[in-house]
mmCIF file of C-alpha atoms and ligand atoms in Angstrom:
data_model
loop_
_atom_site.group_PDB
_atom_site.id
_atom_site.type_symbol
_atom_site.label_atom_id
_atom_site.label_comp_id
_atom_site.label_asym_id
_atom_site.label_seq_id
_atom_site.Cartn_x
_atom_site.Cartn_y
_atom_site.Cartn_z
ATOM 1 C CA MET A 267 -0.097 -0.381 -0.296
ATOM 2 C CA ALA A 268 1.538 3.864 -0.728
ATOM 3 C CA GLN A 269 2.178 5.528 1.989
ATOM 4 C CA PRO A 270 -1.091 8.022 3.174
ATOM 5 C CA ALA A 271 -1.347 11.225 1.719
ATOM 6 C CA GLN A 272 -0.027 13.325 4.860
ATOM 7 C CA ASN A 273 2.991 13.409 4.058
ATOM 8 C CA MET A 274 2.988 14.706 0.736
ATOM 9 C CA ILE A 275 0.311 17.255 1.790
ATOM 10 C CA PHE A 276 2.217 19.511 4.046
ATOM 11 C CA PRO A 277 5.556 20.671 4.235
ATOM 12 C CA VAL A 278 8.539 19.342 6.271
ATOM 13 C CA VAL A 279 9.732 21.839 9.118
ATOM 14 C CA ASP A 280 14.010 21.621 8.784
ATOM 15 C CA GLU A 281 16.950 23.033 9.838
ATOM 16 C CA HIS A 282 15.936 25.610 7.253
ATOM 17 C CA THR A 283 12.935 26.519 8.861
ATOM 18 C CA GLN A 284 12.401 29.538 10.863
ATOM 19 C CA ASP A 285 12.945 29.133 14.305
ATOM 20 C CA SER A 286 12.849 25.217 13.656
ATOM 21 C CA VAL A 287 14.221 23.128 16.877
ATOM 22 C CA ARG A 288 15.721 19.415 16.386
ATOM 23 C CA VAL A 289 14.188 16.305 18.163
ATOM 24 C CA LEU A 290 15.962 14.843 20.122
ATOM 25 C CA ASP A 291 13.787 11.963 21.827
ATOM 26 C CA VAL A 292 9.642 11.250 21.972
ATOM 27 C CA ARG A 293 8.621 8.364 24.573
ATOM 28 C CA HIS A 294 4.939 7.337 24.187
ATOM 29 C CA TRP A 295 3.404 7.272 27.913
ATOM 30 C CA THR A 296 -0.335 5.477 26.360
ATOM 31 C CA ASP A 297 -2.045 5.540 23.109
ATOM 32 C CA ARG A 298 -3.546 9.499 24.213
ATOM 33 C CA LEU A 299 -0.222 10.192 25.535
ATOM 34 C CA PHE A 300 3.438 11.557 24.208
ATOM 35 C CA SER A 301 6.282 13.374 25.667
ATOM 36 C CA PHE A 302 9.091 14.941 23.768
ATOM 37 C CA GLU A 303 12.285 16.467 23.900
ATOM 38 C CA VAL A 304 14.123 19.309 22.080
ATOM 39 C CA GLU A 305 17.439 20.723 21.594
ATOM 40 C CA ARG A 306 17.153 24.122 23.835
ATOM 41 C CA PRO A 307 18.354 27.286 21.613
ATOM 42 C CA ALA A 308 21.032 29.445 22.545
ATOM 43 C CA SER A 309 19.812 32.098 23.044
ATOM 44 C CA PHE A 310 16.396 31.131 24.864
ATOM 45 C CA ARG A 311 15.475 31.963 28.114
ATOM 46 C CA PHE A 312 12.392 31.246 30.444
ATOM 47 C CA ARG A 313 10.853 31.082 34.308
ATOM 48 C CA SER A 314 9.379 28.075 34.835
ATOM 49 C CA GLY A 315 5.853 27.364 34.134
ATOM 50 C CA GLU A 316 6.032 29.767 31.311
ATOM 51 C CA PHE A 317 4.382 28.032 27.317
ATOM 52 C CA VAL A 318 5.668 28.513 24.079
ATOM 53 C CA MET A 319 4.446 28.517 20.691
ATOM 54 C CA ILE A 320 5.256 25.615 19.228
ATOM 55 C CA GLY A 321 4.105 23.271 16.025
ATOM 56 C CA LEU A 322 4.010 22.834 12.318
ATOM 57 C CA LEU A 323 3.187 23.403 8.982
ATOM 58 C CA ASP A 324 0.241 23.518 7.309
ATOM 59 C CA GLN A 325 -0.336 22.621 3.944
ATOM 60 C CA ASN A 326 -0.313 25.761 2.558
ATOM 61 C CA GLY A 327 3.360 26.590 4.186
ATOM 62 C CA ARG A 328 2.134 28.459 6.885
ATOM 63 C CA PRO A 329 3.217 27.640 10.875
ATOM 64 C CA LEU A 330 0.248 25.787 12.134
ATOM 65 C CA LEU A 331 1.527 27.357 16.210
ATOM 66 C CA ARG A 332 -0.220 25.853 19.660
ATOM 67 C CA ALA A 333 1.026 26.521 23.031
ATOM 68 C CA TYR A 334 2.513 24.067 25.059
ATOM 69 C CA SER A 335 3.733 24.453 28.154
ATOM 70 C CA ILE A 336 7.803 23.988 28.889
ATOM 71 C CA ALA A 337 8.039 21.169 30.898
ATOM 72 C CA SER A 338 11.650 21.045 31.814
ATOM 73 C CA PRO A 339 12.972 23.706 34.036
ATOM 74 C CA PHE A 340 14.175 26.807 33.330
ATOM 75 C CA TRP A 341 18.019 25.231 33.964
ATOM 76 C CA GLU A 342 18.058 21.931 31.746
ATOM 77 C CA GLU A 343 19.587 21.957 28.364
ATOM 78 C CA LYS A 344 17.295 20.859 26.497
ATOM 79 C CA LEU A 345 13.432 21.182 26.644
ATOM 80 C CA GLN A 346 10.571 18.713 27.155
ATOM 81 C CA PHE A 347 6.746 19.005 26.533
ATOM 82 C CA TYR A 348 3.886 16.492 27.027
ATOM 83 C CA SER A 349 0.868 16.865 25.096
ATOM 84 C CA ILE A 350 -2.308 14.523 24.253
ATOM 85 C CA LYS A 351 -2.508 13.167 20.412
ATOM 86 C CA VAL A 352 -6.082 14.599 19.311
ATOM 87 C CA ALA A 353 -6.945 11.985 16.277
ATOM 88 C CA ASN A 354 -8.274 14.494 13.977
ATOM 89 C CA GLY A 355 -6.509 17.255 15.885
ATOM 90 C CA PRO A 356 -5.128 20.100 13.492
ATOM 91 C CA LEU A 357 -1.235 19.727 15.072
ATOM 92 C CA THR A 358 -1.381 17.229 17.850
ATOM 93 C CA SER A 359 -2.248 14.391 14.849
ATOM 94 C CA ARG A 360 0.565 14.943 12.708
ATOM 95 C CA LEU A 361 2.895 15.767 15.814
ATOM 96 C CA GLN A 362 2.797 12.163 17.673
ATOM 97 C CA HIS A 363 4.010 11.077 15.065
ATOM 98 C CA ILE A 364 7.855 12.906 15.291
ATOM 99 C CA LYS A 365 10.797 11.080 15.862
ATOM 100 C CA PRO A 366 14.097 12.292 16.846
ATOM 101 C CA GLY A 367 16.163 14.198 14.807
ATOM 102 C CA ASP A 368 12.958 16.054 13.185
ATOM 103 C CA HIS A 369 12.115 19.244 13.210
ATOM 104 C CA ILE A 370 9.489 21.288 14.842
ATOM 105 C CA ILE A 371 8.751 25.082 15.470
ATOM 106 C CA MET A 372 9.196 27.456 18.619
ATOM 107 C CA ARG A 373 8.578 30.304 18.774
ATOM 108 C CA GLN A 374 11.358 31.949 21.528
ATOM 109 C CA LYS A 375 8.914 34.450 22.954
ATOM 110 C CA PRO A 376 7.869 32.104 25.841
ATOM 111 C CA THR A 377 5.249 33.313 28.513
ATOM 112 C CA GLY A 378 2.224 32.626 30.672
ATOM 113 C CA THR A 379 0.789 33.526 34.081
ATOM 114 C CA LEU A 380 1.663 29.686 35.958
ATOM 115 C CA VAL A 381 4.876 31.612 37.650
ATOM 116 C CA LEU A 382 6.228 32.482 40.831
ATOM 117 C CA ASP A 383 6.612 35.945 40.301
ATOM 118 C CA ALA A 384 2.619 35.740 40.041
ATOM 119 C CA LEU A 385 1.356 34.999 43.835
ATOM 120 C CA LEU A 386 2.394 35.875 46.557
ATOM 121 C CA PRO A 387 4.517 34.634 49.975
ATOM 122 C CA ALA A 388 2.888 31.819 51.870
ATOM 123 C CA LYS A 389 3.232 28.971 53.759
ATOM 124 C CA ARG A 390 1.843 26.187 51.028
ATOM 125 C CA CYS A 391 1.645 25.773 47.319
ATOM 126 C CA TYR A 392 -0.522 23.440 45.535
ATOM 127 C CA LEU A 393 0.205 22.875 41.974
ATOM 128 C CA VAL A 394 -3.958 21.103 40.344
ATOM 129 C CA ALA A 395 -3.593 19.936 37.519
ATOM 130 C CA THR A 396 -5.510 17.310 34.942
ATOM 131 C CA GLY A 397 -4.528 15.314 32.134
ATOM 132 C CA THR A 398 -1.261 17.205 30.168
ATOM 133 C CA GLY A 399 -1.879 20.293 32.879
ATOM 134 C CA VAL A 400 0.870 19.115 35.025
ATOM 135 C CA ALA A 401 2.901 19.381 32.208
ATOM 136 C CA PRO A 402 4.028 23.452 33.964
ATOM 137 C CA PHE A 403 4.314 21.963 37.228
ATOM 138 C CA ALA A 404 6.893 19.512 35.818
ATOM 139 C CA SER A 405 8.895 22.476 35.127
ATOM 140 C CA LEU A 406 7.456 24.341 38.635
ATOM 141 C CA ILE A 407 8.623 21.387 40.681
ATOM 142 C CA ARG A 408 12.172 20.993 39.609
ATOM 143 C CA ASP A 409 13.000 24.417 40.242
ATOM 144 C CA PRO A 410 14.657 25.685 43.520
ATOM 145 C CA GLU A 411 12.988 28.778 44.234
ATOM 146 C CA LEU A 412 9.796 26.977 44.113
ATOM 147 C CA TYR A 413 10.988 25.332 47.597
ATOM 148 C CA GLU A 414 12.680 28.576 48.336
ATOM 149 C CA ARG A 415 9.214 30.395 48.975
ATOM 150 C CA PHE A 416 6.951 27.891 50.520
ATOM 151 C CA ASP A 417 7.236 25.361 52.729
ATOM 152 C CA GLN A 418 5.091 22.568 51.495
ATOM 153 C CA VAL A 419 4.315 21.876 47.737
ATOM 154 C CA ILE A 420 1.374 19.922 46.290
ATOM 155 C CA LEU A 421 0.898 18.319 43.307
ATOM 156 C CA ALA A 422 -2.027 17.333 42.950
ATOM 157 C CA HIS A 423 -2.953 15.128 39.633
ATOM 158 C CA SER A 424 -5.935 13.573 38.003
ATOM 159 C CA CYS A 425 -6.500 11.544 35.106
ATOM 160 C CA ARG A 426 -9.313 9.156 34.000
ATOM 161 C CA GLU A 427 -6.600 6.155 34.448
ATOM 162 C CA VAL A 428 -3.480 5.039 36.442
ATOM 163 C CA ALA A 429 -2.001 4.487 33.464
ATOM 164 C CA GLU A 430 -1.790 8.326 32.652
ATOM 165 C CA LEU A 431 -0.427 8.948 35.984
ATOM 166 C CA GLY A 432 3.181 7.036 34.389
ATOM 167 C CA TYR A 433 3.569 10.436 33.510
ATOM 168 C CA SER A 434 3.717 12.053 36.888
ATOM 169 C CA MET A 435 4.789 9.289 38.364
ATOM 170 C CA ALA A 436 7.709 9.050 37.209
ATOM 171 C CA LEU A 437 8.805 12.510 37.829
ATOM 172 C CA SER A 438 7.976 12.153 40.943
ATOM 173 C CA GLU A 439 10.545 8.910 41.133
ATOM 174 C CA GLN A 440 13.024 11.011 39.021
ATOM 175 C CA ILE A 441 12.889 14.029 41.866
ATOM 176 C CA LYS A 442 14.216 12.127 44.552
ATOM 177 C CA SER A 443 17.523 11.055 42.828
ATOM 178 C CA ASP A 444 18.024 14.794 41.508
ATOM 179 C CA PRO A 445 21.373 16.531 43.102
ATOM 180 C CA LEU A 446 19.402 19.483 42.776
ATOM 181 C CA ILE A 447 15.945 19.460 44.507
ATOM 182 C CA ALA A 448 16.092 15.686 45.844
ATOM 183 C CA GLU A 449 17.001 16.873 49.356
ATOM 184 C CA MET A 450 14.286 20.141 49.221
ATOM 185 C CA ALA A 451 11.703 18.405 47.963
ATOM 186 C CA ALA A 452 12.052 15.231 50.348
ATOM 187 C CA GLU A 453 11.269 17.511 52.837
ATOM 188 C CA LYS A 454 8.504 19.820 51.376
ATOM 189 C CA LEU A 455 7.058 18.191 47.830
ATOM 190 C CA VAL A 456 4.061 15.744 48.280
ATOM 191 C CA TYR A 457 3.207 13.868 45.523
ATOM 192 C CA TYR A 458 -1.159 13.690 45.519
ATOM 193 C CA PRO A 459 -1.863 11.399 42.257
ATOM 194 C CA THR A 460 -5.811 10.305 41.692
ATOM 195 C CA THR A 461 -8.295 8.588 38.628
ATOM 196 C CA THR A 462 -11.131 9.269 37.899
ATOM 197 C CA ARG A 463 -12.309 6.270 35.634
ATOM 198 C CA GLU A 464 -10.062 3.291 36.684
ATOM 199 C CA SER A 465 -10.295 1.523 40.190
ATOM 200 C CA PHE A 466 -6.516 3.288 41.813
ATOM 201 C CA SER A 467 -5.461 4.466 45.546
ATOM 202 C CA ARG A 468 -6.845 7.674 45.353
ATOM 203 C CA MET A 469 -9.991 8.538 43.266
ATOM 204 C CA GLY A 470 -11.993 11.201 42.275
ATOM 205 C CA ARG A 471 -11.634 14.428 40.485
ATOM 206 C CA VAL A 472 -9.678 16.635 42.290
ATOM 207 C CA THR A 473 -11.786 19.613 41.825
ATOM 208 C CA ASN A 474 -14.232 17.315 44.434
ATOM 209 C CA LEU A 475 -11.438 16.073 46.397
ATOM 210 C CA ILE A 476 -10.816 19.747 46.977
ATOM 211 C CA GLU A 477 -14.581 20.199 47.762
ATOM 212 C CA SER A 478 -15.457 17.423 49.936
ATOM 213 C CA GLY A 479 -12.459 18.411 51.988
ATOM 214 C CA ALA A 480 -11.260 14.785 51.725
ATOM 215 C CA LEU A 481 -7.502 15.798 50.194
ATOM 216 C CA PHE A 482 -7.360 18.304 53.171
ATOM 217 C CA ASP A 483 -8.019 15.343 55.361
ATOM 218 C CA ASP A 484 -5.957 12.918 52.972
ATOM 219 C CA LEU A 485 -2.769 14.911 53.563
ATOM 220 C CA ASP A 486 -3.464 15.980 57.894
ATOM 221 C CA LEU A 487 -3.794 20.280 55.759
ATOM 222 C CA PRO A 488 -6.521 22.786 56.716
ATOM 223 C CA HIS A 489 -8.568 23.455 54.572
ATOM 224 C CA TRP A 490 -7.550 26.765 51.831
ATOM 225 C CA SER A 491 -7.153 30.401 54.028
ATOM 226 C CA ALA A 492 -5.592 33.644 51.879
ATOM 227 C CA GLU A 493 -3.132 33.752 54.558
ATOM 228 C CA ALA A 494 -1.740 30.644 54.396
ATOM 229 C CA ASP A 495 -2.462 28.625 50.525
ATOM 230 C CA ARG A 496 -1.741 29.574 47.030
ATOM 231 C CA VAL A 497 -2.778 27.162 44.203
ATOM 232 C CA MET A 498 -1.876 27.331 40.713
ATOM 233 C CA ILE A 499 -3.994 25.471 38.218
ATOM 234 C CA CYS A 500 -3.800 24.173 34.526
ATOM 235 C CA GLY A 501 -6.226 21.673 33.084
ATOM 236 C CA SER A 502 -9.479 21.422 30.915
ATOM 237 C CA MET A 503 -11.796 24.885 30.659
ATOM 238 C CA ASN A 504 -14.292 23.265 32.169
ATOM 239 C CA MET A 505 -11.556 22.002 35.682
ATOM 240 C CA ASN A 506 -10.237 25.506 35.333
ATOM 241 C CA LEU A 507 -13.351 27.747 36.029
ATOM 242 C CA ASP A 508 -14.528 24.471 38.165
ATOM 243 C CA MET A 509 -11.165 25.334 40.142
ATOM 244 C CA LYS A 510 -11.131 29.011 40.066
ATOM 245 C CA GLN A 511 -14.867 29.056 41.692
ATOM 246 C CA LEU A 512 -13.399 27.020 44.201
ATOM 247 C CA CYS A 513 -10.572 28.667 45.216
ATOM 248 C CA GLN A 514 -12.746 32.126 45.252
ATOM 249 C CA GLU A 515 -15.424 30.193 47.656
ATOM 250 C CA ALA A 516 -12.291 29.959 49.753
ATOM 251 C CA GLY A 517 -11.595 33.815 49.276
ATOM 252 C CA LEU A 518 -8.335 33.560 47.800
ATOM 253 C CA VAL A 519 -7.629 36.081 44.840
ATOM 254 C CA GLU A 520 -7.166 35.448 40.948
ATOM 255 C CA GLY A 521 -2.611 36.885 40.769
ATOM 256 C CA ALA A 522 -0.901 38.005 37.547
ATOM 257 C CA ASN A 523 2.666 39.028 36.734
ATOM 258 C CA SER A 524 1.652 42.857 37.295
ATOM 259 C CA ALA A 525 -0.716 41.991 40.053
ATOM 260 C CA PRO A 526 0.392 38.943 42.226
ATOM 261 C CA GLY A 527 -2.583 37.693 43.974
ATOM 262 C CA HIS A 528 -4.212 33.815 45.796
ATOM 263 C CA PHE A 529 -4.271 32.173 42.577
ATOM 264 C CA VAL A 530 -3.277 31.522 38.883
ATOM 265 C CA VAL A 531 -4.667 29.054 36.228
ATOM 266 C CA GLU A 532 -3.757 28.219 32.502
ATOM 267 C CA LYS A 533 -4.842 26.211 30.284
ATOM 268 C CA ALA A 534 -3.897 23.102 29.585
ATOM 269 C CA PHE A 535 -4.050 22.617 25.396
ATOM 270 C CA VAL A 536 -5.624 20.572 23.326
ATOM 271 C CA GLY A 537 -5.890 19.481 19.898
HETATM 272 P P1 A2P B 826 -13.819 12.805 34.477
HETATM 273 O O1 A2P B 826 -12.910 10.797 33.686
HETATM 274 O O2 A2P B 826 -14.410 12.261 35.311
HETATM 275 O O3 A2P B 826 -13.941 13.017 32.850
HETATM 276 P P2 A2P B 826 -9.194 14.500 29.661
HETATM 277 O O4 A2P B 826 -8.467 13.441 29.459
HETATM 278 O O5 A2P B 826 -10.598 14.374 29.297
HETATM 279 O O6 A2P B 826 -8.465 15.514 30.179
HETATM 280 O O7 A2P B 826 -8.901 14.254 32.019
HETATM 281 C C1 A2P B 826 -8.280 14.727 32.317
HETATM 282 C C2 A2P B 826 -9.163 14.193 33.924
HETATM 283 O O8 A2P B 826 -9.543 15.635 33.998
HETATM 284 C C3 A2P B 826 -9.662 12.559 34.032
HETATM 285 O O9 A2P B 826 -9.877 12.726 35.049
HETATM 286 C C4 A2P B 826 -11.156 13.924 34.124
HETATM 287 O O10 A2P B 826 -12.092 13.253 35.277
HETATM 288 C C5 A2P B 826 -11.343 15.459 34.854
HETATM 289 N N1 A2P B 826 -11.847 16.527 35.105
HETATM 290 C C6 A2P B 826 -12.716 16.070 33.792
HETATM 291 N N2 A2P B 826 -12.789 17.532 33.664
HETATM 292 C C7 A2P B 826 -13.275 18.117 34.671
HETATM 293 C C8 A2P B 826 -12.730 19.205 35.781
HETATM 294 N N3 A2P B 826 -14.270 20.205 35.245
HETATM 295 N N4 A2P B 826 -13.231 19.674 36.927
HETATM 296 C C9 A2P B 826 -12.168 18.073 37.398
HETATM 297 N N5 A2P B 826 -12.082 17.403 36.580
HETATM 298 C C10 A2P B 826 -12.353 17.179 35.504
#
């Protein structure tokens, strides 16, 4: 059988394409999720938690770009991204087929609200994610500044199935032997994974577990207060809205780079 027409329709990104970066590694976690690493341009700087626009060329040779959180900490030499595969998604239906040695486009203008500067000082920081929304937190939990700013960090991650927690589970293990942050993380980081559609040690949507108080009971922590707690949120549109409401009900005020507050929200990329 002939190859699908797909390869012939879309111009290939190569080293001559503007803002192209070389793919170094690709890992498929499940049939719906994959992560990949690209080389870091020498002059590229970003703050942990920020996103960049990445993508491929469309059939007219124009860049087809989406916002992707950088999953690497600011000091890492390679840049990692974590993505869903959407069968009919204009970008991810093709991006999921990239291989080491291929090139993709990465615009070098990082931005985003999930940055430490957007939060006022406090005792604890909750990083709350669903699905690929954990990517910016993969960056932040490897940034020593997070542990300098907070006494305790809680990474709560909800996925449909156990295998979809693989990425954050691997990360929480890997951190234990990371010379830069292992000690701080061992003292301050709590990983709180949950599933919603497959049996697991802890089940339920993270929003429901917060609302019912189960999460606080499990961790033996007080309910949120504006004085002690900060929250960073990254998930689907609906999850973000539900989380935002929970934060506001607890008296937390949304922050931004220009006006730091008690919680910040960013939509995880889908498509
Ligand atoms: P559920 O299985 O109950 O839909 P997805 O893979 O679709 O992006 O979902 C990732 C996780 O986010 C799933 O566990 C899903 O739970 C959960 N989720 C979806 N919508 C919300 C929401 N509004 N609040 C909290 N969690 C949500």
